[in-house]
mmCIF file of C-alpha atoms in Angstrom:
data_model
loop_
_atom_site.group_PDB
_atom_site.id
_atom_site.type_symbol
_atom_site.label_atom_id
_atom_site.label_comp_id
_atom_site.label_asym_id
_atom_site.label_seq_id
_atom_site.Cartn_x
_atom_site.Cartn_y
_atom_site.Cartn_z
ATOM 1 C CA MET A 1 -0.030 -0.078 -0.135
ATOM 2 C CA VAL A 2 1.222 3.751 -0.616
ATOM 3 C CA ALA A 3 -0.720 6.052 1.587
ATOM 4 C CA SER A 4 -1.125 9.283 0.604
ATOM 5 C CA VAL A 5 -2.363 10.524 3.643
ATOM 6 C CA ASN A 6 -0.284 10.894 7.134
ATOM 7 C CA ARG A 7 -3.400 9.027 9.168
ATOM 8 C CA TRP A 8 -6.175 6.343 8.554
ATOM 9 C CA SER A 9 -9.038 8.428 8.970
ATOM 10 C CA SER A 10 -11.786 6.041 7.354
ATOM 11 C CA VAL A 11 -10.819 3.017 9.767
ATOM 12 C CA GLY A 12 -11.311 2.971 13.808
ATOM 13 C CA ASN A 13 -8.369 2.894 16.250
ATOM 14 C CA THR A 14 -8.410 -0.826 16.574
ATOM 15 C CA GLU A 15 -7.487 -1.045 13.024
ATOM 16 C CA VAL A 16 -4.971 1.328 13.198
ATOM 17 C CA SER A 17 -3.450 -0.270 16.352
ATOM 18 C CA ARG A 18 -3.465 -3.458 14.364
ATOM 19 C CA ALA A 19 -2.192 -2.121 10.879
ATOM 20 C CA GLN A 20 0.520 -0.762 13.110
ATOM 21 C CA ARG A 21 1.604 -3.930 14.388
ATOM 22 C CA TRP A 22 1.704 -5.197 11.200
ATOM 23 C CA VAL A 23 3.643 -2.187 9.686
ATOM 24 C CA ARG A 24 6.255 -3.537 12.448
ATOM 25 C CA ARG A 25 6.574 -6.794 11.839
ATOM 26 C CA ARG A 26 5.524 -7.403 7.990
ATOM 27 C CA ARG A 27 7.435 -6.377 5.003
ATOM 28 C CA ILE A 28 6.493 -2.775 5.109
ATOM 29 C CA SER A 29 8.828 0.313 4.111
ATOM 30 C CA SER A 30 7.884 3.376 6.183
ATOM 31 C CA ALA A 31 9.165 6.759 6.372
ATOM 32 C CA PRO A 32 9.181 10.194 8.073
ATOM 33 C CA ASN A 33 6.342 12.128 6.787
ATOM 34 C CA THR A 34 9.347 15.051 6.319
ATOM 35 C CA GLY A 35 9.016 15.578 2.148
ATOM 36 C CA LEU A 36 12.443 13.989 1.789
ATOM 37 C CA ALA A 37 12.987 11.560 -1.127
ATOM 38 C CA PHE A 38 12.224 8.004 -0.323
ATOM 39 C CA ILE A 39 12.814 5.578 -2.840
ATOM 40 C CA LEU A 40 10.529 2.456 -2.515
ATOM 41 C CA ASP A 41 11.014 -0.180 -5.097
ATOM 42 C CA VAL A 42 7.456 -1.296 -6.278
ATOM 43 C CA THR A 43 8.520 -3.266 -9.769
ATOM 44 C CA GLY A 44 6.383 -6.085 -10.291
ATOM 45 C CA LYS A 45 4.454 -5.896 -6.923
ATOM 46 C CA ARG A 46 0.821 -5.719 -6.309
ATOM 47 C CA VAL A 47 0.459 -2.110 -5.164
ATOM 48 C CA ALA A 48 -2.585 -0.261 -3.468
ATOM 49 C CA VAL A 49 -2.758 3.268 -3.471
ATOM 50 C CA ILE A 50 -5.175 5.416 -0.756
ATOM 51 C CA GLY A 51 -6.039 8.337 -1.528
ATOM 52 C CA THR A 52 -6.031 10.538 -4.617
ATOM 53 C CA GLY A 53 -4.799 13.750 -3.343
ATOM 54 C CA PRO A 54 -1.501 14.799 -4.893
ATOM 55 C CA SER A 55 0.695 11.980 -3.749
ATOM 56 C CA GLY A 56 -1.571 9.526 -5.053
ATOM 57 C CA SER A 57 -2.485 10.393 -8.330
ATOM 58 C CA GLN A 58 1.090 11.314 -9.154
ATOM 59 C CA ILE A 59 2.208 8.062 -7.710
ATOM 60 C CA THR A 60 -0.355 6.207 -9.720
ATOM 61 C CA GLY A 61 1.028 7.689 -12.810
ATOM 62 C CA ALA A 62 4.576 7.266 -12.353
ATOM 63 C CA ILE A 63 4.430 3.466 -11.558
ATOM 64 C CA ASN A 64 1.368 1.782 -13.130
ATOM 65 C CA LYS A 65 3.828 0.343 -15.802
ATOM 66 C CA ILE A 66 5.913 -1.158 -13.742
ATOM 67 C CA VAL A 67 3.840 -2.873 -11.096
ATOM 68 C CA SER A 68 1.928 -6.031 -11.729
ATOM 69 C CA GLN A 69 -1.223 -4.959 -10.005
ATOM 70 C CA LEU A 70 -2.142 -1.291 -8.794
ATOM 71 C CA THR A 71 -5.496 -0.988 -6.917
ATOM 72 C CA VAL A 72 -6.426 2.897 -6.454
ATOM 73 C CA PHE A 73 -8.659 3.770 -3.504
ATOM 74 C CA GLN A 74 -10.682 6.798 -4.141
ATOM 75 C CA GLN A 75 -12.310 8.502 -1.194
ATOM 76 C CA ARG A 76 -13.841 11.389 -3.471
ATOM 77 C CA ALA A 77 -12.962 12.433 -7.441
ATOM 78 C CA GLN A 78 -10.569 14.891 -7.906
ATOM 79 C CA TYR A 79 -10.048 17.516 -10.745
ATOM 80 C CA ILE A 80 -6.493 16.457 -11.979
ATOM 81 C CA THR A 81 -4.972 18.372 -15.228
ATOM 82 C CA PRO A 82 -1.670 17.549 -17.027
ATOM 83 C CA VAL A 83 1.632 18.783 -15.775
ATOM 84 C CA ASN A 84 2.729 18.975 -19.522
ATOM 85 C CA ASN A 85 6.548 18.748 -18.415
ATOM 86 C CA ARG A 86 8.886 18.138 -21.331
ATOM 87 C CA PRO A 87 12.288 18.649 -22.228
ATOM 88 C CA VAL A 88 13.917 21.810 -22.686
ATOM 89 C CA ASP A 89 16.453 22.198 -25.013
ATOM 90 C CA GLU A 90 19.700 23.909 -24.686
ATOM 91 C CA ILE A 91 18.624 26.950 -26.860
ATOM 92 C CA GLU A 92 15.289 27.365 -24.729
ATOM 93 C CA ARG A 93 17.317 26.939 -21.690
ATOM 94 C CA ALA A 94 19.961 29.787 -22.551
ATOM 95 C CA GLU A 95 17.007 32.229 -23.558
ATOM 96 C CA ILE A 96 15.290 31.584 -20.286
ATOM 97 C CA TYR A 97 19.165 32.160 -18.320
ATOM 98 C CA LYS A 98 19.492 35.502 -20.136
ATOM 99 C CA ASN A 99 16.037 36.767 -19.074
ATOM 100 C CA TYR A 100 16.075 35.146 -15.620
ATOM 101 C CA ASP A 101 15.599 38.018 -13.566
ATOM 102 C CA THR A 102 12.686 39.468 -15.494
ATOM 103 C CA ILE A 103 11.212 36.172 -15.661
ATOM 104 C CA TRP A 104 11.319 36.255 -11.752
ATOM 105 C CA ASP A 105 10.225 39.964 -11.851
ATOM 106 C CA ILE A 106 7.098 38.837 -13.951
ATOM 107 C CA VAL A 107 6.653 35.943 -11.229
ATOM 108 C CA PHE A 108 6.521 38.315 -8.234
ATOM 109 C CA ALA A 109 4.124 40.614 -10.253
ATOM 110 C CA SER A 110 1.312 38.014 -10.761
ATOM 111 C CA LEU A 111 -1.220 37.676 -7.842
ATOM 112 C CA PHE A 112 -0.039 33.864 -7.127
ATOM 113 C CA ALA A 113 3.376 33.967 -8.305
ATOM 114 C CA MET A 114 2.306 31.713 -11.131
ATOM 115 C CA GLY A 115 3.992 34.251 -13.738
ATOM 116 C CA PHE A 116 1.197 35.131 -15.833
ATOM 117 C CA ILE A 117 -1.151 38.432 -14.283
ATOM 118 C CA GLU A 118 -4.007 37.268 -12.737
ATOM 119 C CA SER A 119 -7.927 39.097 -12.058
ATOM 120 C CA LYS A 120 -7.145 41.094 -8.999
ATOM 121 C CA LYS A 121 -10.680 42.285 -8.290
ATOM 122 C CA SER A 122 -11.969 41.070 -4.927
ATOM 123 C CA ALA A 123 -14.624 39.001 -4.783
ATOM 124 C CA LEU A 124 -16.589 41.630 -2.117
ATOM 125 C CA GLU A 125 -16.757 43.583 -4.932
ATOM 126 C CA ALA A 126 -18.473 41.602 -7.239
ATOM 127 C CA SER A 127 -22.741 42.111 -7.381
ATOM 128 C CA PRO A 128 -25.156 38.889 -6.639
ATOM 129 C CA LEU A 129 -25.554 38.756 -9.976
ATOM 130 C CA ARG A 130 -21.708 38.806 -11.473
ATOM 131 C CA ALA A 131 -21.184 36.272 -8.261
ATOM 132 C CA ARG A 132 -23.941 33.941 -9.679
ATOM 133 C CA THR A 133 -22.418 34.241 -13.214
ATOM 134 C CA SER A 134 -19.182 33.607 -11.780
ATOM 135 C CA VAL A 135 -20.338 30.302 -10.457
ATOM 136 C CA GLU A 136 -21.941 29.263 -13.694
ATOM 137 C CA ALA A 137 -18.486 29.879 -15.664
ATOM 138 C CA ASN A 138 -16.767 27.538 -13.251
ATOM 139 C CA GLU A 139 -19.027 24.815 -14.039
ATOM 140 C CA THR A 140 -17.614 25.003 -17.841
ATOM 141 C CA ALA A 141 -14.524 24.508 -16.908
ATOM 142 C CA ALA A 142 -15.402 21.710 -14.635
ATOM 143 C CA ALA A 143 -17.503 20.231 -17.482
ATOM 144 C CA PHE A 144 -14.541 20.498 -19.480
ATOM 145 C CA VAL A 145 -12.397 18.474 -17.449
ATOM 146 C CA ARG A 146 -15.023 16.050 -16.900
ATOM 147 C CA SER A 147 -15.198 15.355 -20.690
ATOM 148 C CA LYS A 148 -11.696 15.093 -20.853
ATOM 149 C CA ILE A 149 -11.642 12.076 -18.557
ATOM 150 C CA ALA A 150 -14.850 10.290 -20.232
ATOM 151 C CA GLU A 151 -12.798 10.704 -23.162
ATOM 152 C CA ILE A 152 -9.353 9.213 -21.986
ATOM 153 C CA VAL A 153 -10.653 6.569 -19.688
ATOM 154 C CA LYS A 154 -12.684 3.789 -21.921
ATOM 155 C CA ASP A 155 -14.498 2.417 -19.674
ATOM 156 C CA PRO A 156 -17.780 3.965 -18.817
ATOM 157 C CA GLU A 157 -18.111 3.000 -14.872
ATOM 158 C CA THR A 158 -14.541 3.703 -14.095
ATOM 159 C CA ALA A 159 -14.876 7.007 -15.846
ATOM 160 C CA LYS A 160 -18.150 7.903 -14.640
ATOM 161 C CA SER A 161 -16.291 7.011 -11.183
ATOM 162 C CA LEU A 162 -13.577 9.363 -11.753
ATOM 163 C CA GLN A 163 -15.203 12.344 -12.756
ATOM 164 C CA PRO A 164 -15.719 15.255 -9.718
ATOM 165 C CA THR A 165 -19.447 16.861 -9.090
ATOM 166 C CA GLY A 166 -18.223 20.265 -7.020
ATOM 167 C CA HIS A 167 -16.578 23.212 -8.317
ATOM 168 C CA TYR A 168 -13.458 23.215 -10.160
ATOM 169 C CA GLY A 169 -10.663 25.397 -8.570
ATOM 170 C CA GLY A 170 -11.170 24.404 -4.813
ATOM 171 C CA ARG A 171 -8.317 21.984 -4.916
ATOM 172 C CA PRO A 172 -7.112 21.254 -8.440
ATOM 173 C CA LEU A 173 -4.330 18.730 -8.877
ATOM 174 C CA CYS A 174 -1.619 18.242 -11.092
ATOM 175 C CA ALA A 175 -0.258 14.695 -12.535
ATOM 176 C CA GLU A 176 0.748 13.173 -15.508
ATOM 177 C CA GLY A 177 -0.821 9.722 -16.511
ATOM 178 C CA TYR A 178 -3.131 9.747 -13.929
ATOM 179 C CA TYR A 179 -6.650 8.996 -16.123
ATOM 180 C CA GLU A 180 -4.455 7.481 -18.590
ATOM 181 C CA ALA A 181 -3.011 4.696 -15.754
ATOM 182 C CA PHE A 182 -7.076 3.563 -16.043
ATOM 183 C CA THR A 183 -6.541 2.078 -19.580
ATOM 184 C CA GLU A 184 -4.075 0.011 -18.381
ATOM 185 C CA PRO A 185 -5.618 -3.745 -17.737
ATOM 186 C CA ASN A 186 -3.278 -3.931 -14.147
ATOM 187 C CA VAL A 187 -5.275 -0.536 -12.871
ATOM 188 C CA SER A 188 -8.305 -0.805 -11.009
ATOM 189 C CA LEU A 189 -10.152 1.609 -8.691
ATOM 190 C CA VAL A 190 -12.062 0.882 -5.785
ATOM 191 C CA ASP A 191 -14.882 3.682 -4.353
ATOM 192 C CA ILE A 192 -14.527 3.742 -0.884
ATOM 193 C CA ALA A 193 -16.745 6.488 -0.441
ATOM 194 C CA ALA A 194 -19.719 3.997 -1.346
ATOM 195 C CA ASN A 195 -17.877 1.194 0.244
ATOM 196 C CA PRO A 196 -15.942 2.173 3.002
ATOM 197 C CA VAL A 197 -12.496 0.203 4.374
ATOM 198 C CA ALA A 198 -13.824 -1.925 7.190
ATOM 199 C CA ARG A 199 -10.554 -3.117 8.352
ATOM 200 C CA LEU A 200 -6.316 -3.868 7.911
ATOM 201 C CA THR A 201 -6.078 -7.536 7.560
ATOM 202 C CA GLU A 202 -2.761 -9.402 7.514
ATOM 203 C CA MET A 203 -2.814 -9.509 3.504
ATOM 204 C CA GLY A 204 -4.106 -6.065 2.814
ATOM 205 C CA ILE A 205 -7.493 -4.360 3.258
ATOM 206 C CA GLU A 206 -11.059 -5.587 3.639
ATOM 207 C CA LEU A 207 -13.882 -3.365 2.899
ATOM 208 C CA ARG A 208 -17.225 -3.248 4.460
ATOM 209 C CA ASP A 209 -19.387 -5.757 2.018
ATOM 210 C CA GLY A 210 -16.405 -8.305 2.826
ATOM 211 C CA THR A 211 -14.577 -7.481 -0.201
ATOM 212 C CA ALA A 212 -10.712 -8.455 0.497
ATOM 213 C CA HIS A 213 -8.060 -6.884 -1.413
ATOM 214 C CA GLU A 214 -4.379 -8.712 -1.289
ATOM 215 C CA PHE A 215 -0.939 -6.260 -1.857
ATOM 216 C CA ASP A 216 2.692 -7.088 -1.358
ATOM 217 C CA THR A 217 4.066 -3.791 -0.191
ATOM 218 C CA ALA A 218 2.875 -1.260 2.125
ATOM 219 C CA HIS A 219 4.339 2.597 2.558
ATOM 220 C CA THR A 220 3.288 4.645 5.570
ATOM 221 C CA TYR A 221 4.235 7.626 7.121
ATOM 222 C CA ARG A 222 4.869 8.741 10.466
ATOM 223 C CA ASN A 223 4.891 11.934 12.318
ATOM 224 C CA VAL A 224 6.954 13.970 14.894
ATOM 225 C CA ASP A 225 5.407 14.950 17.826
ATOM 226 C CA ILE A 226 6.937 18.534 18.453
ATOM 227 C CA THR A 227 7.220 19.913 22.068
ATOM 228 C CA GLY A 228 6.870 23.279 23.056
ATOM 229 C CA ARG A 229 6.716 25.480 26.597
ATOM 230 C CA SER A 230 5.584 23.911 29.657
ATOM 231 C CA GLY A 231 5.373 20.423 27.490
ATOM 232 C CA VAL A 232 2.720 21.684 25.332
ATOM 233 C CA LYS A 233 2.147 19.107 22.307
ATOM 234 C CA LEU A 234 1.580 20.886 19.070
ATOM 235 C CA ASN A 235 -0.632 17.952 17.935
ATOM 236 C CA ASP A 236 -3.032 19.151 21.206
ATOM 237 C CA VAL A 237 -2.850 23.118 20.249
ATOM 238 C CA TRP A 238 -3.461 22.327 16.459
ATOM 239 C CA LYS A 239 -6.253 19.825 17.280
ATOM 240 C CA ASN A 240 -9.238 21.930 16.455
ATOM 241 C CA GLY A 241 -7.334 23.671 13.433
ATOM 242 C CA ALA A 242 -3.600 24.590 12.790
ATOM 243 C CA THR A 243 -2.599 28.288 12.861
ATOM 244 C CA SER A 244 0.472 30.382 12.878
ATOM 245 C CA LEU A 245 1.559 33.983 12.622
ATOM 246 C CA TYR A 246 2.013 34.439 8.895
ATOM 247 C CA GLY A 247 2.982 30.611 8.326
ATOM 248 C CA LEU A 248 6.158 31.223 9.832
ATOM 249 C CA SER A 249 5.862 31.109 13.795
ATOM 250 C CA ILE A 250 3.397 29.888 16.468
ATOM 251 C CA THR A 251 3.030 30.999 20.000
ATOM 252 C CA GLN A 252 4.162 28.929 22.855
ATOM 253 C CA PHE A 253 6.825 27.066 20.354
ATOM 254 C CA PRO A 254 10.054 29.330 20.365
ATOM 255 C CA ASN A 255 12.569 29.533 17.892
ATOM 256 C CA LEU A 256 10.668 27.093 15.828
ATOM 257 C CA PHE A 257 10.241 28.309 12.148
ATOM 258 C CA LEU A 258 7.990 27.308 9.549
ATOM 259 C CA VAL A 259 8.034 27.583 5.897
ATOM 260 C CA SER A 260 4.295 27.012 4.082
ATOM 261 C CA GLY A 261 3.133 26.696 7.548
ATOM 262 C CA PRO A 262 -0.869 27.049 8.143
ATOM 263 C CA GLY A 263 -1.725 30.681 7.624
ATOM 264 C CA GLY A 264 0.861 31.022 4.680
ATOM 265 C CA PRO A 265 0.224 32.350 1.327
ATOM 266 C CA PHE A 266 -1.450 30.153 -1.312
ATOM 267 C CA SER A 267 0.917 30.745 -4.248
ATOM 268 C CA ASN A 268 3.847 29.121 -6.194
ATOM 269 C CA ILE A 269 5.735 27.364 -3.793
ATOM 270 C CA PRO A 270 9.557 28.318 -4.561
ATOM 271 C CA PRO A 271 8.562 32.077 -4.723
ATOM 272 C CA SER A 272 6.807 31.923 -1.067
ATOM 273 C CA ILE A 273 9.654 30.174 0.338
ATOM 274 C CA GLU A 274 12.287 32.492 -0.743
ATOM 275 C CA VAL A 275 10.039 35.285 0.691
ATOM 276 C CA GLN A 276 9.374 33.171 3.955
ATOM 277 C CA GLY A 277 13.282 33.018 4.117
ATOM 278 C CA ASP A 278 14.052 36.203 3.831
ATOM 279 C CA PHE A 279 11.872 37.354 6.340
ATOM 280 C CA ILE A 280 13.228 34.455 9.115
ATOM 281 C CA THR A 281 16.815 35.297 8.465
ATOM 282 C CA LYS A 282 15.947 39.055 9.254
ATOM 283 C CA LEU A 283 14.279 37.768 12.288
ATOM 284 C CA ILE A 284 16.954 35.923 13.473
ATOM 285 C CA LEU A 285 19.923 39.006 12.909
ATOM 286 C CA GLU A 286 17.217 41.874 14.746
ATOM 287 C CA SER A 287 17.199 38.929 17.936
ATOM 288 C CA GLN A 288 20.833 38.931 17.566
ATOM 289 C CA SER A 289 20.800 42.447 17.286
ATOM 290 C CA ARG A 290 18.846 42.722 20.667
ATOM 291 C CA GLY A 291 21.008 40.241 22.413
ATOM 292 C CA THR A 292 17.990 37.785 22.882
ATOM 293 C CA LYS A 293 18.251 34.029 22.780
ATOM 294 C CA THR A 294 14.478 33.219 21.923
ATOM 295 C CA ILE A 295 11.817 34.440 19.087
ATOM 296 C CA GLU A 296 8.317 33.844 19.512
ATOM 297 C CA ALA A 297 4.956 34.501 17.671
ATOM 298 C CA ASP A 298 2.883 36.664 20.086
ATOM 299 C CA ALA A 299 -0.506 35.061 21.052
ATOM 300 C CA GLU A 300 -2.868 38.017 20.123
ATOM 301 C CA ALA A 301 -1.264 38.730 16.984
ATOM 302 C CA GLN A 302 -1.162 35.163 15.874
ATOM 303 C CA GLY A 303 -5.035 35.131 16.658
ATOM 304 C CA LYS A 304 -5.606 38.354 14.537
ATOM 305 C CA TRP A 305 -3.904 37.067 11.455
ATOM 306 C CA ASP A 306 -5.920 33.850 11.825
ATOM 307 C CA GLU A 307 -8.899 36.125 11.833
ATOM 308 C CA THR A 308 -7.700 37.635 8.433
ATOM 309 C CA VAL A 309 -6.902 34.574 7.111
ATOM 310 C CA GLN A 310 -10.432 33.122 7.770
ATOM 311 C CA ALA A 311 -12.618 36.067 6.438
ATOM 312 C CA ILE A 312 -10.677 35.788 2.998
ATOM 313 C CA SER A 313 -11.057 32.295 2.672
ATOM 314 C CA ALA A 314 -15.000 32.692 3.448
ATOM 315 C CA VAL A 315 -15.479 34.836 0.201
ATOM 316 C CA THR A 316 -13.430 32.185 -2.138
ATOM 317 C CA ILE A 317 -14.973 29.611 -3.944
ATOM 318 C CA PHE A 318 -12.610 27.506 -1.719
ATOM 319 C CA ASN A 319 -15.134 27.962 1.222
ATOM 320 C CA LYS A 320 -17.542 25.732 -0.959
ATOM 321 C CA VAL A 321 -15.510 22.660 -1.673
ATOM 322 C CA ARG A 322 -14.631 20.047 0.776
ATOM 323 C CA SER A 323 -10.675 19.377 0.748
ATOM 324 C CA TRP A 324 -7.606 19.025 3.209
ATOM 325 C CA VAL A 325 -7.332 23.106 2.330
ATOM 326 C CA GLN A 326 -10.258 23.801 4.432
ATOM 327 C CA ASN A 327 -9.704 21.056 7.019
ATOM 328 C CA ASP A 328 -13.030 19.309 6.564
ATOM 329 C CA ASN A 329 -12.210 16.482 4.030
ATOM 330 C CA VAL A 330 -13.241 14.020 7.016
ATOM 331 C CA GLU A 331 -16.355 14.036 9.093
ATOM 332 C CA GLY A 332 -16.080 15.633 12.611
ATOM 333 C CA LYS A 333 -12.791 18.169 11.512
ATOM 334 C CA THR A 334 -13.498 21.561 12.499
ATOM 335 C CA LYS A 335 -13.376 23.894 9.394
ATOM 336 C CA TYR A 336 -10.583 26.496 9.014
ATOM 337 C CA SER A 337 -8.429 27.708 6.189
ATOM 338 C CA THR A 338 -4.958 26.545 5.782
ATOM 339 C CA PHE A 339 -4.042 29.847 3.231
ATOM 340 C CA PHE A 340 -3.665 33.125 3.102
ATOM 341 C CA LEU A 341 -5.522 33.477 -0.028
ATOM 342 C CA ALA A 342 -5.243 37.092 -0.697
ATOM 343 C CA GLY A 343 -2.391 36.563 -2.983
ATOM 344 C CA LEU A 344 1.405 36.607 -2.516
ATOM 345 C CA GLY A 345 2.245 40.266 -3.314
ATOM 346 C CA ASN A 346 -0.530 41.345 -0.234
ATOM 347 C CA TYR A 347 1.433 38.812 1.907
ATOM 348 C CA ILE A 348 4.734 40.530 1.193
ATOM 349 C CA ALA A 349 3.256 43.699 1.934
ATOM 350 C CA LYS A 350 2.144 42.538 5.257
ATOM 351 C CA LEU A 351 5.725 41.407 6.167
ATOM 352 C CA GLU A 352 7.414 44.243 5.042
ATOM 353 C CA GLU A 353 5.094 46.389 7.275
ATOM 354 C CA GLU A 354 6.035 43.807 9.956
ATOM 355 C CA THR A 355 9.467 44.790 9.343
ATOM 356 C CA GLY A 356 9.353 48.643 8.867
ATOM 357 C CA ALA A 357 7.881 48.575 12.414
ATOM 358 C CA LYS A 358 10.665 46.102 14.171
ATOM 359 C CA TYR A 359 8.399 43.063 14.456
ATOM 360 C CA PRO A 360 5.580 43.847 16.865
ATOM 361 C CA SER A 361 4.014 40.705 16.311
ATOM 362 C CA PHE A 362 6.852 38.641 17.913
ATOM 363 C CA LYS A 363 8.205 38.459 21.493
ATOM 364 C CA PHE A 364 11.848 38.429 21.415
ATOM 365 C CA GLU A 365 13.700 37.127 24.963
#
C-alpha cells in the first residue's frame, strides 16, 4: 500500500493499532513524513494507492507500468490536469537564463506567483448577479475536465467514478498520466466512499461489504510530536485547527520556524519560500542585535492574523469545496482555511509592514 495521507481517517482506532503492528513486523517500508525523497522499489509488486490527492495521483501515474497490479482506493474524485512537463533544449535553456531576472520579476508581479497576471478584483466587489455568473462560468471549466476524463478512460463505469461533481478550482491537482493509468489492464479503481474500508488485514484491506484486497507492499508515514513551552504538544494545540503567525511562527513554540505553514500564502511554492526564508533570516538577525535568545509569535497577533485568513477564505470558492485546504475532508473535523488567499503580493506587503515596525507581532526574550 502507498498511503497518500498521514493517518487512517476511514478506519477505527482498533484497526489502526492492528495496522501499526503489521507495519512493525511485516514487509512494509515506513518513512518520516518530512517531504524528503524516499525510494521504495515496487517493480512487479501488487500495490494499493490509498487516496487520490497530490501524492496518490502522481504515484498512480508514475508506477502503473512497472507494478503487476495497482489498485487505487478513491474517497472523492479529483480534478486532475496534466503537468505538461517536457524536455528543455539548450537553446531554450539559454534564453531562459538570459531573461531570468525579468521572468522572476513577472512571477512576483502576479497574484499567486504563477508568472501570469491574474484578475485582482476582490470577490467582495462583485454584484450578486456577477457572483452567480462566476459560479456558472466555473461549471464550464469543470464540465471540460469531466469530458476529458470520459474521453481518456474507456470503461464507462470507471470514467464516471473518476469524474468530480463539485466546483473546479477549490483544490485542483496536476499529475502526468493519472487518467491514462486507468486504461491499463493491471490498474483498477475502488470507490471507498460507497464501500468504505472496514479493516486492515494481515494481507491487505477488507471493505465493508467483505471484499478483500491483497497486496505485497505497504508504505506508511509517521509524524513527529513537537513539544513547546511547559510540555505543550503541537498536536494538542492544533487539534481544532492549525494556525500560525504568517505561516512562520507559533505561539508557545519559541525558535520553531516554519515555511509554508498554516496561514502562509497560497501561491507558487518556490517564490513564497524565498520570501519566508528572507523574513526568517531578518528575524534572527534582529534577535541577535537585541541580544535575545528566543523568538516567538505573540498570541494576540497570531489570533488576529488567523481571523484575517479565515475572513478572506470565506469569500472564495475554496469555502464551497470540501478538501484538506479547508480541513473538512473528513467528517467531524473543524472547518478552517490553511492558507492566506489574498495573493503573494499582499503577503509580502504585510511582512514588509512587520519589518518596518520592528516586528511588533513577535516576542524576543
